[in-house]
Amino acid sequence: MTDVAVVGAGPNGLAAAVIMARAGLDVTVFETAPTPGGGARTLELMEPGHWHDVCSAVHPMAAASLFFREFGLDRRIQLLAPEVSYGHVIDGAAAAVAYRDLERTVDGLGADGAAYRQLMEPLVARTDALMEFTMDQLLRVPAHPVTAFRYGIRTLEQGSPAWNLRFKEQFAPALLTGVAAHTPGGVRRLSSAGAGLMLGALAHAVGFPFPAGGSQAIIDAMVQDLRAHGGRLETEHRVASLAELTDARVVMLDTSPTEFLRLAGGRLPARYARALRHFKYGPGAAKVDFILSGPVPWAHPELRRAGTVHLGGTRQRMAASERAIARGRHSDDPVILAAQPAVVDPSRAPAGRHVLWAYCHVPNGSTRDMEPVITAALERAAPGFTDLVVESASMSAADYAAYNPSYVGGDFGTGAVTLPQLAARPVLSPKPWQTPLDGVYLCSAGTPPGPGVHGMAGYRAAALALQTHYGLAVPPLQP
């Protein structure tokens, strides 16, 4: 008999488990894979001593989210933020650079520097209020209405035909569109614009940090805390049905809405089940991990100090590419997001070696190997790159779907990030984590606030479950 059963040991499932265990409840986490991690797993994919992040690699949201700040993540692990948060390759050596320092970024944007400052400074100065607004469901009155209004107005601007009116040159718009492209489905949508503004603000407020040793460090810290408070983790344990968990008073599901539908086995009311069946998934991801014999020889020298690099060209090129992918067509000129952790963390590979992580969006369910396209783009931006490749490993969108059942069709955001589906994720409700089944909660990225390693879906679901079933508040989470 257990108080709480958690299905899935990703960041959200473990956030819920940590909160429940700290509240004094008996908690068991079930994970299908041999190791915990989900979207924050680090493995030796090719050669010993070379540590690759399977999904997420760079963690501004973990550095800024309410859950991880209360959890004291920065005191449990090292978060290593490069001085250059990210760069954006437009063509060859032409690139824009987002420094951790906002003013240095402004200085590098020439004629558009002042306009970029005017856009970003109010968000950067109020990051806590911005995260409070964006890291929750939408059906509520914001705690900081002025910041919410400023963010909303800027989102309307950047996600509409007015997106180019502020700027005169190509560098600042490309810089913003690169972070908007982290959200697949089209960069000119409000949801992508909003996500891009939030990530762009975090680039200056907290940086784009790498956990020392890899994303797994975040997961290991959470598992350690869970066990320290009496919780259990059972790996290589696939839960086939909710019927297996009838001895748990509360069940927390870090799964996709589609997987929840399967686990429920016909127990859900027809209207709710229909909403889960109609839940939409976005484009998939295709990724390549590289082992290199040296650092990437970027044509723009500042990119050699950037932890994250976007390759996508101008704002217009990125919009065309992402639009084609959203319509089910592959792009031969996709937006590529690359991470080079050795800029701040030499422990990720033996001396003289480097690991590089790079992915692009593809149509949902794609089986295409995008390694030739990604490699060619890296060679154009960094002449001589191919000469440094020691070994590589490629994952298609179909491979991602096989890796994690929550990544339907290779969508590792666990559901399309559109404005309607941010409001109804997976249903329109002020308590979207609560399901019609008594004691069963959905706490994955298929619920608000959506994708990212922030733990907030688990936090919100656990807070609701504690209050509803035990009359308890979220306990202190500090180490």
XYZ file of C-alpha atoms in Angstrom, residues 11 18 23 26 46 92 126 135 168 198 214 219 225 236 243 249-250 295 301 320 330 340 395 402 436-437 479:
27
model
C 11.569 16.303 -14.365
C 9.768 15.210 -4.235
C 4.964 16.248 2.807
C 4.766 7.290 1.088
C 28.981 6.315 -28.411
C 28.782 32.248 -42.861
C 11.127 41.513 -13.863
C 4.670 29.036 -15.627
C 15.810 48.252 -39.266
C 10.573 34.522 -22.301
C 25.083 16.930 -18.078
C 17.588 14.361 -12.204
C 16.122 14.220 -2.375
C 12.590 -0.870 -15.687
C -5.492 -1.035 -12.605
C -4.590 6.932 -2.935
C -3.103 9.415 -5.456
C 36.196 22.818 -30.761
C 34.738 34.054 -33.405
C 9.454 29.794 -44.321
C 10.728 18.387 -44.666
C 28.431 22.912 -27.164
C 17.988 10.078 -33.941
C 10.329 4.928 -29.542
C -12.196 12.910 -13.851
C -10.753 9.838 -12.129
C 18.155 21.498 0.731
